[in-house]
Amino acid sequence: MIHLARHLTRVLPASLAAMAAGGLSLRHAQLLADATYGLDGDVARRVEARVLARAGRQDPAQFARSLRRAVAACDPGWQSRAEPARAEDIRVQHQP
């Protein structure tokens, strides 16, 4: 939760304002933060600008699809960078 608050205040202030006004749910804010984490701040704000106006009219699944399209449009190379990072995050632990 601290990570989300930090990302909203430092990178996505318009989303924080929308949450305060009741136009953006916590779940939508989490999806937006997750989609923009690791992006350059300017790119993240462009993604935010593309999706924020209609966020209140979309359920979380629709919003997630909008976010994927917006990230792809604002940062065309994101997918090639995201896949190796996801693979590095996968861990398997076994405790007998």
Short mmCIF file of N, CA, C and O in Angstrom, two decimals:
data_model
loop_
_atom_site.label_atom_id
_atom_site.label_comp_id
_atom_site.label_asym_id
_atom_site.label_seq_id
_atom_site.Cartn_x
_atom_site.Cartn_y
_atom_site.Cartn_z
N MET A 1 0.82 -1.19 0.00
CA MET A 1 0.00 0.00 0.00
C MET A 1 0.87 1.26 0.00
O MET A 1 0.51 2.24 -0.61
N ILE A 2 2.00 1.20 0.68
CA ILE A 2 2.90 2.36 0.70
C ILE A 2 3.44 2.62 -0.69
O ILE A 2 3.54 3.77 -1.13
N HIS A 3 3.77 1.52 -1.40
CA HIS A 3 4.27 1.66 -2.77
C HIS A 3 3.23 2.37 -3.64
O HIS A 3 3.56 3.26 -4.43
N LEU A 4 1.97 1.99 -3.50
CA LEU A 4 0.90 2.60 -4.28
C LEU A 4 0.79 4.09 -3.96
O LEU A 4 0.73 4.93 -4.86
N ALA A 5 0.78 4.43 -2.68
CA ALA A 5 0.68 5.83 -2.28
C ALA A 5 1.85 6.65 -2.81
O ALA A 5 1.67 7.76 -3.33
N ARG A 6 3.03 6.10 -2.75
CA ARG A 6 4.22 6.80 -3.25
C ARG A 6 4.12 7.00 -4.76
O ARG A 6 4.41 8.08 -5.27
N HIS A 7 3.70 5.98 -5.48
CA HIS A 7 3.61 6.07 -6.94
C HIS A 7 2.54 7.09 -7.34
O HIS A 7 2.75 7.87 -8.27
N LEU A 8 1.42 7.09 -6.63
CA LEU A 8 0.36 8.05 -6.95
C LEU A 8 0.79 9.49 -6.67
O LEU A 8 0.52 10.39 -7.46
N THR A 9 1.45 9.71 -5.56
CA THR A 9 1.85 11.08 -5.23
C THR A 9 2.99 11.58 -6.09
O THR A 9 3.01 12.75 -6.47
N ARG A 10 3.93 10.72 -6.42
CA ARG A 10 5.11 11.15 -7.17
C ARG A 10 4.95 11.09 -8.68
O ARG A 10 5.50 11.92 -9.40
N VAL A 11 4.21 10.11 -9.17
CA VAL A 11 4.17 9.88 -10.61
C VAL A 11 2.79 10.15 -11.21
O VAL A 11 2.68 10.67 -12.32
N LEU A 12 1.74 9.80 -10.48
CA LEU A 12 0.38 9.86 -11.03
C LEU A 12 -0.54 10.76 -10.18
O LEU A 12 -1.57 10.32 -9.68
N PRO A 13 -0.20 12.04 -10.04
CA PRO A 13 -1.01 12.90 -9.18
C PRO A 13 -2.44 13.11 -9.66
O PRO A 13 -3.34 13.31 -8.84
N ALA A 14 -2.68 13.04 -10.96
CA ALA A 14 -4.05 13.20 -11.45
C ALA A 14 -4.92 12.03 -10.98
O ALA A 14 -6.11 12.22 -10.69
N SER A 15 -4.35 10.85 -10.89
CA SER A 15 -5.10 9.70 -10.39
C SER A 15 -5.41 9.86 -8.91
O SER A 15 -6.50 9.52 -8.45
N LEU A 16 -4.46 10.38 -8.16
CA LEU A 16 -4.69 10.64 -6.74
C LEU A 16 -5.83 11.65 -6.57
O LEU A 16 -6.73 11.46 -5.73
N ALA A 17 -5.84 12.69 -7.38
CA ALA A 17 -6.92 13.68 -7.32
C ALA A 17 -8.25 13.06 -7.71
O ALA A 17 -9.29 13.36 -7.09
N ALA A 18 -8.25 12.18 -8.71
CA ALA A 18 -9.49 11.51 -9.12
C ALA A 18 -10.01 10.60 -8.01
O ALA A 18 -11.22 10.52 -7.79
N MET A 19 -9.10 9.95 -7.29
CA MET A 19 -9.52 9.13 -6.15
C MET A 19 -10.15 10.00 -5.07
O MET A 19 -11.19 9.65 -4.51
N ALA A 20 -9.52 11.12 -4.78
CA ALA A 20 -10.04 12.02 -3.76
C ALA A 20 -11.42 12.56 -4.12
O ALA A 20 -12.25 12.78 -3.24
N ALA A 21 -11.66 12.75 -5.42
CA ALA A 21 -12.95 13.26 -5.89
C ALA A 21 -13.99 12.16 -6.04
O ALA A 21 -15.15 12.44 -6.34
N GLY A 22 -13.59 10.90 -5.86
CA GLY A 22 -14.52 9.79 -5.98
C GLY A 22 -14.68 9.25 -7.38
O GLY A 22 -15.55 8.43 -7.63
N GLY A 23 -13.85 9.70 -8.31
CA GLY A 23 -13.97 9.25 -9.69
C GLY A 23 -13.10 8.06 -10.05
O GLY A 23 -13.17 7.57 -11.17
N LEU A 24 -12.28 7.60 -9.11
CA LEU A 24 -11.39 6.48 -9.38
C LEU A 24 -11.36 5.58 -8.14
O LEU A 24 -11.10 6.06 -7.03
N SER A 25 -11.63 4.32 -8.33
CA SER A 25 -11.63 3.38 -7.20
C SER A 25 -10.21 2.99 -6.84
O SER A 25 -9.27 3.15 -7.63
N LEU A 26 -10.07 2.42 -5.66
CA LEU A 26 -8.77 1.93 -5.23
C LEU A 26 -8.27 0.85 -6.18
O LEU A 26 -7.10 0.82 -6.54
N ARG A 27 -9.16 -0.06 -6.60
CA ARG A 27 -8.76 -1.13 -7.51
C ARG A 27 -8.25 -0.57 -8.83
O ARG A 27 -7.25 -1.03 -9.37
N HIS A 28 -8.95 0.44 -9.37
CA HIS A 28 -8.51 1.07 -10.61
C HIS A 28 -7.13 1.73 -10.42
O HIS A 28 -6.26 1.64 -11.28
N ALA A 29 -6.95 2.39 -9.30
CA ALA A 29 -5.66 3.03 -9.01
C ALA A 29 -4.54 2.00 -8.92
O ALA A 29 -3.44 2.23 -9.41
N GLN A 30 -4.84 0.86 -8.30
CA GLN A 30 -3.84 -0.21 -8.21
C GLN A 30 -3.47 -0.73 -9.59
O GLN A 30 -2.30 -0.96 -9.89
N LEU A 31 -4.46 -0.93 -10.44
CA LEU A 31 -4.20 -1.40 -11.80
C LEU A 31 -3.35 -0.40 -12.57
O LEU A 31 -2.41 -0.78 -13.27
N LEU A 32 -3.67 0.88 -12.42
CA LEU A 32 -2.91 1.92 -13.11
C LEU A 32 -1.48 1.97 -12.60
O LEU A 32 -0.53 2.05 -13.39
N ALA A 33 -1.31 1.90 -11.31
CA ALA A 33 0.04 1.92 -10.74
C ALA A 33 0.83 0.70 -11.20
O ALA A 33 2.00 0.82 -11.60
N ASP A 34 0.21 -0.47 -11.18
CA ASP A 34 0.91 -1.68 -11.63
C ASP A 34 1.32 -1.58 -13.10
O ASP A 34 2.40 -2.02 -13.47
N ALA A 35 0.44 -1.02 -13.91
CA ALA A 35 0.73 -0.91 -15.35
C ALA A 35 1.83 0.09 -15.65
O ALA A 35 2.53 -0.03 -16.65
N THR A 36 1.99 1.09 -14.78
CA THR A 36 2.96 2.15 -15.07
C THR A 36 4.22 2.06 -14.24
O THR A 36 5.16 2.82 -14.47
N TYR A 37 4.26 1.13 -13.29
CA TYR A 37 5.46 0.98 -12.49
C TYR A 37 6.62 0.58 -13.39
O TYR A 37 6.50 -0.30 -14.22
N GLY A 38 7.72 1.26 -13.26
CA GLY A 38 8.89 0.96 -14.08
C GLY A 38 8.97 1.78 -15.36
O GLY A 38 10.00 1.79 -16.02
N LEU A 39 7.88 2.44 -15.72
CA LEU A 39 7.91 3.32 -16.89
C LEU A 39 8.52 4.66 -16.50
O LEU A 39 8.44 5.07 -15.33
N ASP A 40 9.07 5.35 -17.46
CA ASP A 40 9.52 6.71 -17.24
C ASP A 40 8.32 7.54 -16.78
O ASP A 40 7.18 7.30 -17.20
N GLY A 41 8.55 8.52 -15.90
CA GLY A 41 7.46 9.32 -15.34
C GLY A 41 6.61 10.00 -16.39
O GLY A 41 5.38 10.03 -16.28
N ASP A 42 7.24 10.54 -17.43
CA ASP A 42 6.48 11.20 -18.50
C ASP A 42 5.60 10.21 -19.25
O ASP A 42 4.47 10.51 -19.60
N VAL A 43 6.13 9.04 -19.51
CA VAL A 43 5.36 8.00 -20.19
C VAL A 43 4.20 7.56 -19.31
O VAL A 43 3.07 7.42 -19.78
N ALA A 44 4.44 7.38 -18.03
CA ALA A 44 3.39 6.97 -17.09
C ALA A 44 2.27 8.01 -17.06
O ALA A 44 1.08 7.66 -17.05
N ARG A 45 2.62 9.29 -17.08
CA ARG A 45 1.60 10.33 -17.07
C ARG A 45 0.83 10.38 -18.39
O ARG A 45 -0.37 10.69 -18.41
N ARG A 46 1.47 10.05 -19.50
CA ARG A 46 0.75 9.97 -20.78
C ARG A 46 -0.25 8.81 -20.76
O ARG A 46 -1.37 8.94 -21.25
N VAL A 47 0.16 7.68 -20.19
CA VAL A 47 -0.75 6.55 -20.04
C VAL A 47 -1.93 6.98 -19.17
O VAL A 47 -3.10 6.74 -19.52
N GLU A 48 -1.64 7.61 -18.06
CA GLU A 48 -2.69 8.08 -17.14
C GLU A 48 -3.67 9.00 -17.88
O GLU A 48 -4.89 8.85 -17.75
N ALA A 49 -3.15 9.93 -18.66
CA ALA A 49 -4.01 10.88 -19.37
C ALA A 49 -4.92 10.17 -20.38
O ALA A 49 -6.06 10.59 -20.58
N ARG A 50 -4.42 9.10 -20.98
CA ARG A 50 -5.22 8.37 -21.97
C ARG A 50 -6.38 7.60 -21.35
O ARG A 50 -7.41 7.40 -21.98
N VAL A 51 -6.23 7.12 -20.12
CA VAL A 51 -7.23 6.20 -19.55
C VAL A 51 -8.08 6.80 -18.44
O VAL A 51 -9.14 6.27 -18.12
N LEU A 52 -7.64 7.87 -17.85
CA LEU A 52 -8.28 8.36 -16.64
C LEU A 52 -9.72 8.83 -16.85
O LEU A 52 -10.60 8.55 -16.02
N ALA A 53 -10.00 9.50 -17.94
CA ALA A 53 -11.34 10.07 -18.16
C ALA A 53 -12.43 9.00 -18.19
O ALA A 53 -13.54 9.24 -17.70
N ARG A 54 -12.13 7.84 -18.72
CA ARG A 54 -13.17 6.80 -18.83
C ARG A 54 -13.07 5.73 -17.75
O ARG A 54 -13.86 4.79 -17.74
N ALA A 55 -12.13 5.85 -16.85
CA ALA A 55 -11.92 4.82 -15.83
C ALA A 55 -13.17 4.56 -14.99
O ALA A 55 -13.48 3.42 -14.67
N GLY A 56 -13.89 5.59 -14.66
CA GLY A 56 -15.08 5.45 -13.82
C GLY A 56 -16.22 4.71 -14.49
O GLY A 56 -17.13 4.22 -13.82
N ARG A 57 -16.17 4.61 -15.81
CA ARG A 57 -17.22 3.92 -16.56
C ARG A 57 -16.82 2.50 -16.93
O ARG A 57 -17.58 1.80 -17.61
N GLN A 58 -15.64 2.08 -16.50
CA GLN A 58 -15.14 0.74 -16.86
C GLN A 58 -15.00 -0.12 -15.61
O GLN A 58 -14.58 0.36 -14.56
N ASP A 59 -15.32 -1.40 -15.78
CA ASP A 59 -15.04 -2.32 -14.67
C ASP A 59 -13.53 -2.60 -14.70
O ASP A 59 -12.84 -2.23 -15.65
N PRO A 60 -13.00 -3.22 -13.66
CA PRO A 60 -11.55 -3.43 -13.61
C PRO A 60 -10.98 -4.20 -14.80
O PRO A 60 -9.89 -3.88 -15.28
N ALA A 61 -11.70 -5.17 -15.32
CA ALA A 61 -11.19 -5.93 -16.48
C ALA A 61 -11.11 -5.04 -17.72
O ALA A 61 -10.12 -5.09 -18.46
N GLN A 62 -12.14 -4.23 -17.95
CA GLN A 62 -12.12 -3.31 -19.08
C GLN A 62 -10.99 -2.28 -18.92
O GLN A 62 -10.29 -1.94 -19.87
N PHE A 63 -10.84 -1.80 -17.70
CA PHE A 63 -9.81 -0.81 -17.43
C PHE A 63 -8.42 -1.40 -17.66
O PHE A 63 -7.55 -0.75 -18.23
N ALA A 64 -8.22 -2.64 -17.25
CA ALA A 64 -6.93 -3.31 -17.46
C ALA A 64 -6.62 -3.42 -18.96
O ALA A 64 -5.48 -3.22 -19.38
N ARG A 65 -7.63 -3.74 -19.76
CA ARG A 65 -7.42 -3.79 -21.21
C ARG A 65 -7.07 -2.42 -21.77
O ARG A 65 -6.18 -2.28 -22.62
N SER A 66 -7.77 -1.39 -21.29
CA SER A 66 -7.45 -0.02 -21.73
C SER A 66 -6.02 0.35 -21.35
O SER A 66 -5.31 1.00 -22.13
N LEU A 67 -5.60 -0.06 -20.17
CA LEU A 67 -4.24 0.22 -19.72
C LEU A 67 -3.21 -0.46 -20.62
O LEU A 67 -2.21 0.16 -20.99
N ARG A 68 -3.44 -1.72 -20.97
CA ARG A 68 -2.49 -2.42 -21.84
C ARG A 68 -2.36 -1.71 -23.18
O ARG A 68 -1.25 -1.54 -23.71
N ARG A 69 -3.50 -1.28 -23.74
CA ARG A 69 -3.46 -0.56 -25.02
C ARG A 69 -2.74 0.78 -24.87
O ARG A 69 -1.94 1.16 -25.73
N ALA A 70 -3.01 1.49 -23.80
CA ALA A 70 -2.39 2.79 -23.58
C ALA A 70 -0.88 2.66 -23.38
O ALA A 70 -0.10 3.45 -23.92
N VAL A 71 -0.45 1.68 -22.61
CA VAL A 71 0.98 1.48 -22.39
C VAL A 71 1.65 1.13 -23.71
O VAL A 71 2.71 1.66 -24.05
N ALA A 72 1.03 0.26 -24.50
CA ALA A 72 1.60 -0.12 -25.79
C ALA A 72 1.70 1.08 -26.73
O ALA A 72 2.67 1.22 -27.47
N ALA A 73 0.72 1.97 -26.68
CA ALA A 73 0.73 3.16 -27.53
C ALA A 73 1.77 4.18 -27.07
O ALA A 73 2.42 4.83 -27.90
N CYS A 74 1.91 4.34 -25.78
CA CYS A 74 2.82 5.36 -25.23
C CYS A 74 4.26 4.89 -25.13
O CYS A 74 5.18 5.70 -25.10
N ASP A 75 4.45 3.59 -25.04
CA ASP A 75 5.81 3.02 -24.91
C ASP A 75 5.86 1.72 -25.70
O ASP A 75 5.72 0.63 -25.13
N PRO A 76 6.04 1.81 -27.02
CA PRO A 76 5.96 0.62 -27.87
C PRO A 76 6.90 -0.52 -27.48
O PRO A 76 6.62 -1.68 -27.76
N GLY A 77 8.01 -0.26 -26.83
CA GLY A 77 8.95 -1.31 -26.47
C GLY A 77 8.70 -1.94 -25.12
O GLY A 77 9.47 -2.78 -24.68
N TRP A 78 7.60 -1.60 -24.46
CA TRP A 78 7.36 -2.07 -23.09
C TRP A 78 7.27 -3.58 -23.00
O TRP A 78 7.76 -4.17 -22.05
N GLN A 79 6.63 -4.23 -23.98
CA GLN A 79 6.41 -5.66 -23.85
C GLN A 79 7.71 -6.45 -23.92
O GLN A 79 7.90 -7.40 -23.18
N SER A 80 8.64 -6.01 -24.75
CA SER A 80 9.91 -6.73 -24.84
C SER A 80 10.72 -6.59 -23.56
O SER A 80 11.49 -7.48 -23.21
N ARG A 81 10.53 -5.49 -22.83
CA ARG A 81 11.21 -5.32 -21.55
C ARG A 81 10.47 -6.01 -20.42
O ARG A 81 11.06 -6.45 -19.45
N ALA A 82 9.16 -6.12 -20.52
CA ALA A 82 8.35 -6.66 -19.43
C ALA A 82 8.48 -8.18 -19.32
O ALA A 82 8.51 -8.72 -18.21
N GLU A 83 8.53 -8.87 -20.41
CA GLU A 83 8.57 -10.34 -20.37
C GLU A 83 9.78 -10.88 -19.61
O GLU A 83 9.63 -11.72 -18.74
N PRO A 84 11.02 -10.42 -19.91
CA PRO A 84 12.16 -10.93 -19.12
C PRO A 84 12.06 -10.57 -17.64
O PRO A 84 12.43 -11.37 -16.78
N ALA A 85 11.53 -9.40 -17.33
CA ALA A 85 11.40 -9.00 -15.93
C ALA A 85 10.42 -9.91 -15.21
O ALA A 85 10.64 -10.29 -14.06
N ARG A 86 9.33 -10.28 -15.86
CA ARG A 86 8.36 -11.18 -15.24
C ARG A 86 8.99 -12.54 -14.99
O ARG A 86 8.76 -13.16 -13.97
N ALA A 87 9.77 -13.02 -15.94
CA ALA A 87 10.42 -14.32 -15.78
C ALA A 87 11.38 -14.31 -14.60
O ALA A 87 11.50 -15.30 -13.88
N GLU A 88 12.05 -13.19 -14.38
CA GLU A 88 12.98 -13.09 -13.25
C GLU A 88 12.25 -13.09 -11.92
O GLU A 88 12.80 -13.49 -10.90
N ASP A 89 11.00 -12.63 -11.90
CA ASP A 89 10.23 -12.55 -10.66
C ASP A 89 9.62 -13.88 -10.25
O ASP A 89 9.12 -14.02 -9.14
N ILE A 90 9.63 -14.86 -11.14
CA ILE A 90 9.02 -16.14 -10.82
C ILE A 90 9.97 -16.95 -9.95
O ILE A 90 11.12 -17.16 -10.28
N ARG A 91 9.45 -17.38 -8.82
CA ARG A 91 10.24 -18.18 -7.89
C ARG A 91 9.42 -19.37 -7.42
O ARG A 91 8.21 -19.25 -7.20
N VAL A 92 10.07 -20.48 -7.28
CA VAL A 92 9.42 -21.66 -6.75
C VAL A 92 10.12 -22.03 -5.46
O VAL A 92 11.34 -22.13 -5.42
N GLN A 93 9.35 -22.20 -4.41
CA GLN A 93 9.90 -22.60 -3.14
C GLN A 93 9.19 -23.85 -2.67
O GLN A 93 7.99 -24.01 -2.85
N HIS A 94 9.95 -24.71 -2.06
CA HIS A 94 9.38 -25.93 -1.52
C HIS A 94 9.82 -26.06 -0.06
O HIS A 94 11.01 -25.99 0.23
N GLN A 95 8.87 -26.23 0.80
CA GLN A 95 9.18 -26.45 2.20
C GLN A 95 8.55 -27.76 2.64
O GLN A 95 7.32 -27.89 2.62
N PRO A 96 9.37 -28.73 3.01
CA PRO A 96 8.80 -30.02 3.42
C PRO A 96 8.08 -29.94 4.75
O PRO A 96 8.22 -29.11 5.55
#
